[in-house]
Amino acid sequence: MSERWKQRFENFEKAYSVLADALYADFSDLSDLEKMGCIQAFEITFELSWKVMKDYLIYSGVKLIEITPRKVIQEAMAAGLIQDGDMWLNMLKNRNLTSHTYDESHILSGVEMIETDYLPHISALYEYLKGQNDG
């Protein structure tokens, strides 16, 4: 379905909005539960980000031989959909780690990494796809 990426983009847009709103909060005021919620919002947003990349690449005519997050990220980088493939692969690695992290210091450092390192790249993908969706 050629418009599948637009449907997936709507879900990505909602998750991205929740993540961005959560990360603009003052962390000193957040409870542990809210900090864990930021991590969960990142995990969901990341999952939807690589899937919307996959759908957009297919829509654009890219033939994906293997559909895994790593391969989709590599193809998205090659197609110019994202700029820093290494950062996206680092996000993938840390998404897998945060899924199993319950230590408070790791949660706080994870939230800080998401805000400073990852959100700008997710935002760039969002802005690019929003432009394609609106255009």
mmCIF file of C-alpha atoms in Angstrom:
data_model
loop_
_atom_site.group_PDB
_atom_site.id
_atom_site.type_symbol
_atom_site.label_atom_id
_atom_site.label_comp_id
_atom_site.label_asym_id
_atom_site.label_seq_id
_atom_site.Cartn_x
_atom_site.Cartn_y
_atom_site.Cartn_z
ATOM 1 C CA MET A 1 0.000 0.000 0.000
ATOM 2 C CA SER A 2 1.655 3.185 -1.184
ATOM 3 C CA GLU A 3 0.112 5.325 1.533
ATOM 4 C CA ARG A 4 1.138 2.974 4.358
ATOM 5 C CA TRP A 5 3.975 5.285 5.310
ATOM 6 C CA LYS A 6 1.503 8.139 5.858
ATOM 7 C CA GLN A 7 -0.588 6.011 8.192
ATOM 8 C CA ARG A 8 2.528 4.970 10.099
ATOM 9 C CA PHE A 9 3.682 8.605 10.125
ATOM 10 C CA GLU A 10 0.510 9.610 11.994
ATOM 11 C CA ASN A 11 1.383 7.148 14.772
ATOM 12 C CA PHE A 12 5.019 8.263 14.744
ATOM 13 C CA GLU A 13 3.897 11.899 14.968
ATOM 14 C CA LYS A 14 1.784 11.188 18.065
ATOM 15 C CA ALA A 15 4.586 9.280 19.786
ATOM 16 C CA TYR A 16 7.150 11.940 18.846
ATOM 17 C CA SER A 17 4.913 14.649 20.309
ATOM 18 C CA VAL A 18 4.593 12.772 23.609
ATOM 19 C CA LEU A 19 8.356 12.203 23.763
ATOM 20 C CA ALA A 20 9.212 15.827 22.965
ATOM 21 C CA ASP A 21 6.724 17.122 25.542
ATOM 22 C CA ALA A 22 8.099 14.761 28.186
ATOM 23 C CA LEU A 23 11.688 15.786 27.523
ATOM 24 C CA TYR A 24 10.960 19.494 27.821
ATOM 25 C CA ALA A 25 9.875 18.982 31.433
ATOM 26 C CA ASP A 26 12.125 19.903 34.364
ATOM 27 C CA PHE A 27 13.693 16.561 35.326
ATOM 28 C CA SER A 28 14.239 17.589 38.932
ATOM 29 C CA ASP A 29 10.465 17.704 39.302
ATOM 30 C CA LEU A 30 9.842 14.279 37.752
ATOM 31 C CA SER A 31 9.115 11.199 39.810
ATOM 32 C CA ASP A 32 10.858 7.909 39.060
ATOM 33 C CA LEU A 33 7.675 6.742 37.370
ATOM 34 C CA GLU A 34 7.669 9.802 35.098
ATOM 35 C CA LYS A 35 11.347 9.278 34.242
ATOM 36 C CA MET A 36 10.581 5.676 33.326
ATOM 37 C CA GLY A 37 7.711 7.024 31.215
ATOM 38 C CA CYS A 38 10.223 9.137 29.260
ATOM 39 C CA ILE A 39 12.256 6.000 28.561
ATOM 40 C CA GLN A 40 9.117 4.158 27.432
ATOM 41 C CA ALA A 41 8.122 7.083 25.193
ATOM 42 C CA PHE A 42 11.579 6.917 23.583
ATOM 43 C CA GLU A 43 11.286 3.165 23.028
ATOM 44 C CA ILE A 44 7.900 3.559 21.329
ATOM 45 C CA THR A 45 9.035 6.546 19.256
ATOM 46 C CA PHE A 46 12.194 4.772 18.148
ATOM 47 C CA GLU A 47 10.243 1.664 17.158
ATOM 48 C CA LEU A 48 7.843 3.734 15.085
ATOM 49 C CA SER A 49 10.701 5.780 13.605
ATOM 50 C CA TRP A 50 12.471 2.838 12.013
ATOM 51 C CA LYS A 51 9.153 1.399 10.839
ATOM 52 C CA VAL A 52 8.087 4.676 9.211
ATOM 53 C CA MET A 53 11.535 4.829 7.577
ATOM 54 C CA LYS A 54 10.938 1.323 6.220
ATOM 55 C CA ASP A 55 7.513 2.241 4.870
ATOM 56 C CA TYR A 56 8.782 5.480 3.335
ATOM 57 C CA LEU A 57 11.721 3.720 1.681
ATOM 58 C CA ILE A 58 9.377 1.127 0.169
ATOM 59 C CA TYR A 59 7.052 3.917 -0.985
ATOM 60 C CA SER A 60 10.077 5.620 -2.575
ATOM 61 C CA GLY A 61 10.926 2.489 -4.536
ATOM 62 C CA VAL A 62 13.792 1.159 -2.437
ATOM 63 C CA LYS A 63 13.879 -2.645 -2.478
ATOM 64 C CA LEU A 64 14.564 -3.834 1.050
ATOM 65 C CA ILE A 65 16.035 -7.322 1.023
ATOM 66 C CA GLU A 66 16.181 -7.683 4.790
ATOM 67 C CA ILE A 67 13.776 -5.831 7.055
ATOM 68 C CA THR A 68 15.476 -5.345 10.399
ATOM 69 C CA PRO A 69 15.976 -2.074 12.275
ATOM 70 C CA ARG A 70 19.720 -2.141 11.493
ATOM 71 C CA LYS A 71 19.223 -2.737 7.755
ATOM 72 C CA VAL A 72 16.458 -0.132 7.499
ATOM 73 C CA ILE A 73 18.671 2.443 9.240
ATOM 74 C CA GLN A 74 21.516 1.658 6.829
ATOM 75 C CA GLU A 75 19.198 1.988 3.815
ATOM 76 C CA ALA A 76 17.696 5.221 5.193
ATOM 77 C CA MET A 77 21.205 6.633 5.541
ATOM 78 C CA ALA A 78 22.108 5.592 1.987
ATOM 79 C CA ALA A 79 18.897 7.177 0.672
ATOM 80 C CA GLY A 80 19.527 10.458 2.524
ATOM 81 C CA LEU A 81 16.483 10.059 4.748
ATOM 82 C CA ILE A 82 18.656 10.377 7.865
ATOM 83 C CA GLN A 83 22.040 12.047 8.251
ATOM 84 C CA ASP A 84 23.907 10.180 10.997
ATOM 85 C CA GLY A 85 23.511 6.435 10.632
ATOM 86 C CA ASP A 86 25.942 5.763 13.474
ATOM 87 C CA MET A 87 23.812 7.810 15.876
ATOM 88 C CA TRP A 88 20.699 5.896 14.783
ATOM 89 C CA LEU A 89 22.515 2.586 15.303
ATOM 90 C CA ASN A 90 23.533 3.837 18.744
ATOM 91 C CA MET A 91 19.856 4.627 19.421
ATOM 92 C CA LEU A 92 18.994 1.062 18.432
ATOM 93 C CA LYS A 93 21.614 -0.324 20.808
ATOM 94 C CA ASN A 94 20.468 1.891 23.668
ATOM 95 C CA ARG A 95 16.797 1.208 22.980
ATOM 96 C CA ASN A 96 17.597 -2.457 23.529
ATOM 97 C CA LEU A 97 19.502 -1.637 26.731
ATOM 98 C CA THR A 98 16.849 0.685 28.171
ATOM 99 C CA SER A 99 14.258 -2.033 27.717
ATOM 100 C CA HIS A 100 16.018 -3.958 30.491
ATOM 101 C CA THR A 101 17.313 -1.165 32.746
ATOM 102 C CA TYR A 102 15.745 -0.536 36.114
ATOM 103 C CA ASP A 103 18.639 1.191 37.910
ATOM 104 C CA GLU A 104 17.796 4.817 38.739
ATOM 105 C CA SER A 105 21.192 6.209 37.666
ATOM 106 C CA HIS A 106 20.912 4.447 34.301
ATOM 107 C CA ILE A 107 17.390 5.765 33.848
ATOM 108 C CA LEU A 108 18.491 9.353 34.504
ATOM 109 C CA SER A 109 21.514 9.103 32.203
ATOM 110 C CA GLY A 110 19.294 7.439 29.596
ATOM 111 C CA VAL A 111 16.793 10.284 29.720
ATOM 112 C CA GLU A 112 19.593 12.845 29.403
ATOM 113 C CA MET A 113 21.071 10.978 26.412
ATOM 114 C CA ILE A 114 17.669 10.808 24.739
ATOM 115 C CA GLU A 115 17.182 14.548 25.203
ATOM 116 C CA THR A 116 20.631 15.753 24.152
ATOM 117 C CA ASP A 117 21.788 13.148 21.627
ATOM 118 C CA TYR A 118 18.759 11.400 20.166
ATOM 119 C CA LEU A 119 15.885 13.862 20.099
ATOM 120 C CA PRO A 120 17.570 16.165 17.537
ATOM 121 C CA HIS A 121 17.907 13.245 15.095
ATOM 122 C CA ILE A 122 14.370 12.033 15.687
ATOM 123 C CA SER A 123 13.194 15.629 15.229
ATOM 124 C CA ALA A 124 15.055 15.918 11.911
ATOM 125 C CA LEU A 125 13.389 12.726 10.655
ATOM 126 C CA TYR A 126 10.024 14.008 11.837
ATOM 127 C CA GLU A 127 10.462 17.359 10.058
ATOM 128 C CA TYR A 128 11.570 15.707 6.823
ATOM 129 C CA LEU A 129 8.661 13.259 6.770
ATOM 130 C CA LYS A 130 6.192 15.956 7.792
ATOM 131 C CA GLY A 131 7.316 17.968 4.775
ATOM 132 C CA GLN A 132 6.821 14.947 2.529
ATOM 133 C CA ASN A 133 3.414 14.237 4.061
ATOM 134 C CA ASP A 134 2.235 17.849 3.720
ATOM 135 C CA GLY A 135 3.663 18.265 0.222
#
